[in-house]
PDB file of C-alpha atoms in Angstrom:
ATOM      1  CA  MET T   1     -25.972   9.580 -12.607  1.00 38.00           C
ATOM      2  CA  THR T   2     -26.907   8.649  -9.055  1.00 41.00           C
ATOM      3  CA  ASP T   3     -26.775  10.817  -5.996  1.00 41.00           C
ATOM      4  CA  GLU T   4     -24.270   8.443  -4.436  1.00 43.00           C
ATOM      5  CA  GLY T   5     -21.704   9.285  -7.110  1.00 41.00           C
ATOM      6  CA  ALA T   6     -21.804  12.958  -6.150  1.00 43.00           C
ATOM      7  CA  LYS T   7     -21.270  12.438  -2.434  1.00 51.00           C
ATOM      8  CA  ALA T   8     -17.892  12.742  -0.772  1.00 54.00           C
ATOM      9  CA  PRO T   9     -16.410   9.435   0.420  1.00 58.00           C
ATOM     10  CA  SER T  10     -17.596   8.352   3.863  1.00 76.00           C
ATOM     11  CA  PRO T  11     -14.983   8.096   6.665  1.00 79.00           C
ATOM     12  CA  ARG T  12     -15.156   4.289   6.467  1.00 84.00           C
ATOM     13  CA  LEU T  13     -14.650   4.300   2.700  1.00 84.00           C
ATOM     14  CA  LEU T  14     -11.802   6.792   2.968  1.00 84.00           C
ATOM     15  CA  ALA T  15     -10.136   4.656   5.657  1.00 88.00           C
ATOM     16  CA  ALA T  16     -10.498   1.583   3.441  1.00 90.00           C
ATOM     17  CA  ARG T  17      -8.950   3.429   0.494  1.00 90.00           C
ATOM     18  CA  LEU T  18      -6.014   4.620   2.585  1.00 92.00           C
ATOM     19  CA  GLY T  19      -5.534   1.107   3.957  1.00 94.00           C
ATOM     20  CA  ILE T  20      -5.466  -0.332   0.448  1.00 94.00           C
ATOM     21  CA  GLY T  21      -2.996   2.326  -0.672  1.00 93.00           C
ATOM     22  CA  LEU T  22      -0.693   1.733   2.279  1.00 94.00           C
ATOM     23  CA  ALA T  23      -0.830  -2.037   1.788  1.00 95.00           C
ATOM     24  CA  GLN T  24      -0.062  -1.586  -1.914  1.00 95.00           C
ATOM     25  CA  GLY T  25       2.894   0.635  -1.088  1.00 95.00           C
ATOM     26  CA  PHE T  26       4.458  -1.903   1.248  1.00 95.00           C
ATOM     27  CA  ALA T  27       3.723  -4.701  -1.232  1.00 94.00           C
ATOM     28  CA  LEU T  28       5.547  -2.766  -3.959  1.00 93.00           C
ATOM     29  CA  TYR T  29       8.432  -2.145  -1.583  1.00 94.00           C
ATOM     30  CA  ALA T  30       8.627  -5.850  -0.731  1.00 92.00           C
ATOM     31  CA  VAL T  31       8.618  -6.839  -4.401  1.00 89.00           C
ATOM     32  CA  ASP T  32      11.328  -4.270  -5.133  1.00 87.00           C
ATOM     33  CA  HIS T  33      13.388  -5.404  -2.134  1.00 87.00           C
ATOM     34  CA  TRP T  34      13.289  -9.085  -3.102  1.00 85.00           C
ATOM     35  CA  SER T  35      13.273  -8.601  -6.877  1.00 79.00           C
ATOM     36  CA  LYS T  36      16.779  -9.928  -7.487  1.00 78.00           C
ATOM     37  CA  GLU T  37      16.193 -13.035  -5.405  1.00 79.00           C
ATOM     38  CA  LEU T  38      12.799 -14.060  -6.767  1.00 78.00           C
ATOM     39  CA  PRO T  39      12.382 -16.350  -9.784  1.00 81.00           C
ATOM     40  CA  ALA T  40      11.265 -14.430 -12.847  1.00 79.00           C
ATOM     41  CA  VAL T  41       7.777 -15.969 -12.912  1.00 82.00           C
ATOM     42  CA  TRP T  42       7.183 -15.100  -9.259  1.00 85.00           C
ATOM     43  CA  LEU T  43       8.464 -11.591  -9.788  1.00 84.00           C
ATOM     44  CA  GLY T  44       6.159 -11.038 -12.758  1.00 84.00           C
ATOM     45  CA  THR T  45       3.194 -12.455 -10.875  1.00 89.00           C
ATOM     46  CA  LEU T  46       3.763 -10.418  -7.725  1.00 90.00           C
ATOM     47  CA  MET T  47       4.463  -7.218  -9.635  1.00 89.00           C
ATOM     48  CA  ALA T  48       1.209  -7.485 -11.568  1.00 91.00           C
ATOM     49  CA  LEU T  49      -0.697  -8.225  -8.372  1.00 93.00           C
ATOM     50  CA  ALA T  50       0.896  -5.366  -6.429  1.00 93.00           C
ATOM     51  CA  VAL T  51       0.434  -2.795  -9.190  1.00 93.00           C
ATOM     52  CA  LEU T  52      -2.987  -3.645 -10.603  1.00 94.00           C
ATOM     53  CA  THR T  53      -5.199  -5.458  -8.095  1.00 94.00           C
ATOM     54  CA  PRO T  54      -5.254  -2.601  -5.525  1.00 94.00           C
ATOM     55  CA  VAL T  55      -6.235  -0.142  -8.258  1.00 94.00           C
ATOM     56  CA  VAL T  56      -9.154  -2.372  -9.204  1.00 94.00           C
ATOM     57  CA  ALA T  57     -10.153  -2.511  -5.543  1.00 93.00           C
ATOM     58  CA  LEU T  58     -10.005   1.282  -5.261  1.00 92.00           C
ATOM     59  CA  GLY T  59     -12.219   1.677  -8.314  1.00 90.00           C
ATOM     60  CA  SER T  60     -14.742  -0.871  -7.044  1.00 91.00           C
ATOM     61  CA  LEU T  61     -15.210   0.193  -3.416  1.00 88.00           C
ATOM     62  CA  GLY T  62     -18.480   1.982  -2.870  1.00 84.00           C
ATOM     63  CA  VAL T  63     -19.481   1.343  -6.496  1.00 88.00           C
ATOM     64  CA  LEU T  64     -20.245  -2.379  -6.759  1.00 89.00           C
ATOM     65  CA  ARG T  65     -22.559  -4.420  -4.597  1.00 88.00           C
ATOM     66  CA  ARG T  66     -20.736  -6.758  -2.205  1.00 89.00           C
ATOM     67  CA  ARG T  67     -21.263  -9.960  -4.174  1.00 90.00           C
ATOM     68  CA  ALA T  68     -20.226  -8.342  -7.447  1.00 90.00           C
ATOM     69  CA  LEU T  69     -17.294  -6.656  -5.690  1.00 92.00           C
ATOM     70  CA  LEU T  70     -15.913  -9.921  -4.302  1.00 94.00           C
ATOM     71  CA  ALA T  71     -16.387 -11.756  -7.590  1.00 93.00           C
ATOM     72  CA  TRP T  72     -14.714  -9.002  -9.612  1.00 94.00           C
ATOM     73  CA  LEU T  73     -11.774  -8.684  -7.202  1.00 95.00           C
ATOM     74  CA  ALA T  74     -11.212 -12.451  -7.341  1.00 95.00           C
ATOM     75  CA  ALA T  75     -11.322 -12.370 -11.138  1.00 95.00           C
ATOM     76  CA  ALA T  76      -8.978  -9.350 -11.292  1.00 95.00           C
ATOM     77  CA  LEU T  77      -6.540 -11.107  -8.978  1.00 95.00           C
ATOM     78  CA  LEU T  78      -6.488 -14.203 -11.189  1.00 95.00           C
ATOM     79  CA  ILE T  79      -6.154 -12.154 -14.384  1.00 94.00           C
ATOM     80  CA  SER T  80      -3.314 -10.042 -12.982  1.00 93.00           C
ATOM     81  CA  ALA T  81      -1.423 -13.001 -11.564  1.00 92.00           C
ATOM     82  CA  GLY T  82      -1.977 -15.143 -14.638  1.00 91.00           C
ATOM     83  CA  LEU T  83      -0.929 -12.582 -17.237  1.00 90.00           C
ATOM     84  CA  GLY T  84       1.957 -11.257 -15.139  1.00 87.00           C
ATOM     85  CA  GLY T  85       3.336 -14.726 -14.509  1.00 86.00           C
ATOM     86  CA  TYR T  86       2.805 -15.769 -18.119  1.00 86.00           C
ATOM     87  CA  ALA T  87       4.632 -12.710 -19.449  1.00 83.00           C
ATOM     88  CA  ALA T  88       7.599 -13.484 -17.205  1.00 81.00           C
ATOM     89  CA  PHE T  89       7.531 -17.166 -18.200  1.00 81.00           C
ATOM     90  CA  VAL T  90       7.557 -16.341 -21.905  1.00 80.00           C
ATOM     91  CA  ALA T  91      10.369 -13.802 -21.510  1.00 73.00           C
ATOM     92  CA  GLY T  92      12.446 -16.259 -19.474  1.00 64.00           C
ATOM     93  CA  SER T  93      14.973 -15.697 -16.707  1.00 54.00           C
ATOM     94  CA  ARG T  94      16.427 -12.619 -18.422  1.00 52.00           C
ATOM     95  CA  VAL T  95      13.669 -10.445 -16.918  1.00 48.00           C
ATOM     96  CA  ALA T  96      14.532 -11.235 -13.302  1.00 52.00           C
ATOM     97  CA  GLY T  97      15.195  -7.939 -11.546  1.00 53.00           C
ATOM     98  CA  HIS T  98      14.647  -5.859 -14.716  1.00 60.00           C
ATOM     99  CA  TYR T  99      11.399  -3.925 -14.420  1.00 63.00           C
ATOM    100  CA  ASP T 100      11.471  -2.432 -17.920  1.00 66.00           C
ATOM    101  CA  ASP T 101      10.715  -5.841 -19.413  1.00 70.00           C
ATOM    102  CA  TYR T 102       7.460  -6.028 -17.453  1.00 74.00           C
ATOM    103  CA  ILE T 103       6.052  -2.654 -18.516  1.00 79.00           C
ATOM    104  CA  PRO T 104       4.297  -3.876 -21.722  1.00 83.00           C
ATOM    105  CA  ALA T 105       2.614  -6.748 -19.854  1.00 83.00           C
ATOM    106  CA  ILE T 106       1.550  -4.456 -16.997  1.00 87.00           C
ATOM    107  CA  LEU T 107       0.132  -1.877 -19.422  1.00 89.00           C
ATOM    108  CA  PHE T 108      -1.719  -4.520 -21.449  1.00 90.00           C
ATOM    109  CA  THR T 109      -3.161  -6.158 -18.346  1.00 91.00           C
ATOM    110  CA  GLY T 110      -4.104  -2.775 -16.898  1.00 92.00           C
ATOM    111  CA  ALA T 111      -5.933  -1.823 -20.108  1.00 92.00           C
ATOM    112  CA  ALA T 112      -7.768  -5.154 -20.121  1.00 92.00           C
ATOM    113  CA  LEU T 113      -8.822  -4.717 -16.493  1.00 94.00           C
ATOM    114  CA  PHE T 114      -9.967  -1.136 -17.178  1.00 93.00           C
ATOM    115  CA  ILE T 115     -12.194  -2.323 -20.027  1.00 93.00           C
ATOM    116  CA  LEU T 116     -13.612  -5.222 -18.017  1.00 92.00           C
ATOM    117  CA  HIS T 117     -14.199  -2.963 -15.025  1.00 93.00           C
ATOM    118  CA  HIS T 118     -16.270  -0.605 -17.145  1.00 91.00           C
ATOM    119  CA  LEU T 119     -18.332  -3.442 -18.519  1.00 91.00           C
ATOM    120  CA  ILE T 120     -19.066  -4.753 -15.020  1.00 91.00           C
ATOM    121  CA  VAL T 121     -19.752  -1.531 -13.078  1.00 90.00           C
ATOM    122  CA  PRO T 122     -22.477  -0.115 -15.379  1.00 89.00           C
ATOM    123  CA  ALA T 123     -24.160  -3.520 -15.669  1.00 89.00           C
ATOM    124  CA  ASP T 124     -24.192  -3.927 -11.889  1.00 87.00           C
ATOM    125  CA  ALA T 125     -25.523  -0.383 -11.448  1.00 85.00           C
ATOM    126  CA  GLU T 126     -28.430  -1.064 -13.805  1.00 83.00           C
ATOM    127  CA  ARG T 127     -29.000  -4.581 -12.403  1.00 85.00           C
ATOM    128  CA  ARG T 128     -28.765  -6.274 -15.780  1.00 83.00           C
ATOM    129  CA  TRP T 129     -26.179  -8.071 -17.897  1.00 84.00           C
ATOM    130  CA  ARG T 130     -25.912  -5.291 -20.480  1.00 83.00           C
ATOM    131  CA  ALA T 131     -26.109  -1.647 -19.492  1.00 78.00           C
ATOM    132  CA  SER T 132     -27.007   1.320 -21.660  1.00 84.00           C
ATOM    133  CA  TYR T 133     -24.395   2.868 -23.933  1.00 79.00           C
ATOM    134  CA  GLU T 134     -24.669   6.171 -22.051  1.00 84.00           C
ATOM    135  CA  ARG T 135     -23.776   4.475 -18.773  1.00 85.00           C
ATOM    136  CA  TYR T 136     -20.759   2.707 -20.324  1.00 87.00           C
ATOM    137  CA  PHE T 137     -19.551   5.977 -21.847  1.00 85.00           C
ATOM    138  CA  ASP T 138     -20.034   8.031 -18.688  1.00 85.00           C
ATOM    139  CA  GLU T 139     -18.386   5.543 -16.344  1.00 85.00           C
ATOM    140  CA  GLY T 140     -15.430   4.979 -18.659  1.00 86.00           C
ATOM    141  CA  TRP T 141     -14.366   8.544 -19.326  1.00 88.00           C
ATOM    142  CA  LYS T 142     -15.059   9.755 -15.793  1.00 88.00           C
ATOM    143  CA  ASP T 143     -12.832   7.045 -14.317  1.00 88.00           C
ATOM    144  CA  ALA T 144     -10.160   7.865 -16.907  1.00 89.00           C
ATOM    145  CA  VAL T 145     -10.262  11.480 -15.726  1.00 89.00           C
ATOM    146  CA  ARG T 146     -10.041  10.418 -12.087  1.00 88.00           C
ATOM    147  CA  LEU T 147      -7.054   8.181 -12.818  1.00 90.00           C
ATOM    148  CA  ALA T 148      -5.315  11.069 -14.552  1.00 90.00           C
ATOM    149  CA  PHE T 149      -5.974  13.400 -11.626  1.00 90.00           C
ATOM    150  CA  ALA T 150      -4.766  10.768  -9.162  1.00 90.00           C
ATOM    151  CA  GLY T 151      -1.491  10.552 -11.084  1.00 89.00           C
ATOM    152  CA  LEU T 152      -1.176  14.346 -11.046  1.00 92.00           C
ATOM    153  CA  PHE T 153      -1.896  14.310  -7.312  1.00 89.00           C
ATOM    154  CA  VAL T 154       1.037  11.949  -6.733  1.00 93.00           C
ATOM    155  CA  GLY T 155       3.220  14.060  -9.018  1.00 92.00           C
ATOM    156  CA  ALA T 156       2.341  17.170  -6.995  1.00 92.00           C
ATOM    157  CA  LEU T 157       3.283  15.328  -3.795  1.00 92.00           C
ATOM    158  CA  TRP T 158       6.754  14.553  -5.100  1.00 94.00           C
ATOM    159  CA  LEU T 159       7.227  18.052  -6.455  1.00 95.00           C
ATOM    160  CA  LEU T 160       6.465  19.441  -2.996  1.00 94.00           C
ATOM    161  CA  LEU T 161       8.735  16.898  -1.307  1.00 93.00           C
ATOM    162  CA  HIS T 162      11.647  17.763  -3.580  1.00 93.00           C
ATOM    163  CA  LEU T 163      11.064  21.479  -3.125  1.00 94.00           C
ATOM    164  CA  GLY T 164      10.929  21.008   0.635  1.00 92.00           C
ATOM    165  CA  ALA T 165      14.104  18.946   0.572  1.00 92.00           C
ATOM    166  CA  SER T 166      15.868  21.678  -1.419  1.00 92.00           C
ATOM    167  CA  LEU T 167      14.759  24.329   1.065  1.00 92.00           C
ATOM    168  CA  PHE T 168      15.982  22.279   4.020  1.00 90.00           C
ATOM    169  CA  GLU T 169      19.320  21.737   2.282  1.00 87.00           C
ATOM    170  CA  LEU T 170      19.768  25.518   2.114  1.00 89.00           C
ATOM    171  CA  ILE T 171      20.032  25.530   5.908  1.00 88.00           C
ATOM    172  CA  GLY T 172      22.179  22.406   6.013  1.00 85.00           C
ATOM    173  CA  LEU T 173      19.479  19.826   6.761  1.00 87.00           C
ATOM    174  CA  LYS T 174      19.513  16.776   4.499  1.00 88.00           C
ATOM    175  CA  PHE T 175      17.201  14.426   6.371  1.00 89.00           C
ATOM    176  CA  LEU T 176      14.223  15.034   4.054  1.00 89.00           C
ATOM    177  CA  ARG T 177      16.285  14.379   0.931  1.00 89.00           C
ATOM    178  CA  THR T 178      17.588  11.181   2.504  1.00 91.00           C
ATOM    179  CA  LEU T 179      14.065  10.141   3.533  1.00 91.00           C
ATOM    180  CA  ILE T 180      12.394  10.576   0.155  1.00 91.00           C
ATOM    181  CA  GLN T 181      15.125   8.530  -1.512  1.00 90.00           C
ATOM    182  CA  LYS T 182      14.332   5.509   0.644  1.00 92.00           C
ATOM    183  CA  PRO T 183      12.157   2.891  -1.126  1.00 91.00           C
ATOM    184  CA  TRP T 184      10.391   2.038   2.135  1.00 93.00           C
ATOM    185  CA  PHE T 185       9.093   5.642   2.167  1.00 94.00           C
ATOM    186  CA  ALA T 186       8.657   6.291  -1.557  1.00 93.00           C
ATOM    187  CA  PHE T 187       6.430   3.325  -2.388  1.00 94.00           C
ATOM    188  CA  PRO T 188       3.956   3.636   0.526  1.00 94.00           C
ATOM    189  CA  ALA T 189       3.783   7.437   0.214  1.00 93.00           C
ATOM    190  CA  SER T 190       3.044   7.327  -3.515  1.00 94.00           C
ATOM    191  CA  ALA T 191       0.489   4.517  -3.277  1.00 94.00           C
ATOM    192  CA  THR T 192      -1.293   6.072  -0.296  1.00 92.00           C
ATOM    193  CA  PHE T 193      -1.594   9.472  -1.968  1.00 90.00           C
ATOM    194  CA  PHE T 194      -2.852   7.792  -5.136  1.00 92.00           C
ATOM    195  CA  ALA T 195      -5.508   5.977  -3.088  1.00 90.00           C
ATOM    196  CA  ALA T 196      -6.470   9.146  -1.222  1.00 85.00           C
ATOM    197  CA  TRP T 197      -7.543  10.906  -4.417  1.00 77.00           C
ATOM    198  CA  LYS T 198     -11.263  10.526  -5.026  1.00 64.00           C
ATOM    199  CA  LEU T 199     -12.627  13.212  -7.329  1.00 48.00           C
ATOM    200  CA  PRO T 200     -16.401  13.430  -6.834  1.00 45.00           C
ATOM    201  CA  ARG T 201     -18.290  12.485  -9.967  1.00 46.00           C
ATOM    202  CA  SER T 202     -20.301  15.691  -9.740  1.00 39.00           C
ATOM    203  CA  ALA T 203     -17.088  17.622 -10.416  1.00 41.00           C
ATOM    204  CA  ILE T 204     -16.705  16.074 -13.870  1.00 42.00           C
ATOM    205  CA  ASP T 205     -20.354  15.777 -14.897  1.00 44.00           C
TER     206      ASP T 205
END
């Protein structure tokens, strides 16, 4: 474990994470908005890119060296786009506009990217092609914990928003309820809060 892993994110890194989250949110909104007009293959490709590639970027920032970071992001982009588009192509036009049919492909691709990510990060940290088993184990389970906490963080956000909306409705104000039901708010808010969560590694050592 390095000292860098225990430090809080720098302002620049935090700004980059929030920017990625916001961009992901608007990308998801755009895909959702145009989902019924896009060909199935394009929809599958863009969905995989919008869901998975930003998460890979969030997990790589401040962890990988620049050259390794750029190479891994390019590879993750190609893997996400390729598998997402292929899944839609195999399923045919019936999946256009139906997100449930994409869930297995997204989950499979996400699992593959998670495994690859935790082969690359430890190796880059140790400056060799094959890292130690301890490093693979530590990096893998700690990132799994952080992903789980990030999901809980987003869940807590929506719980608070719904509670706030209910309280406002008691005094006759429905603007918050109307706001949180809008896709242009829901997607960016969720993605940005997901990106904002960065549990220090020292907290789960």
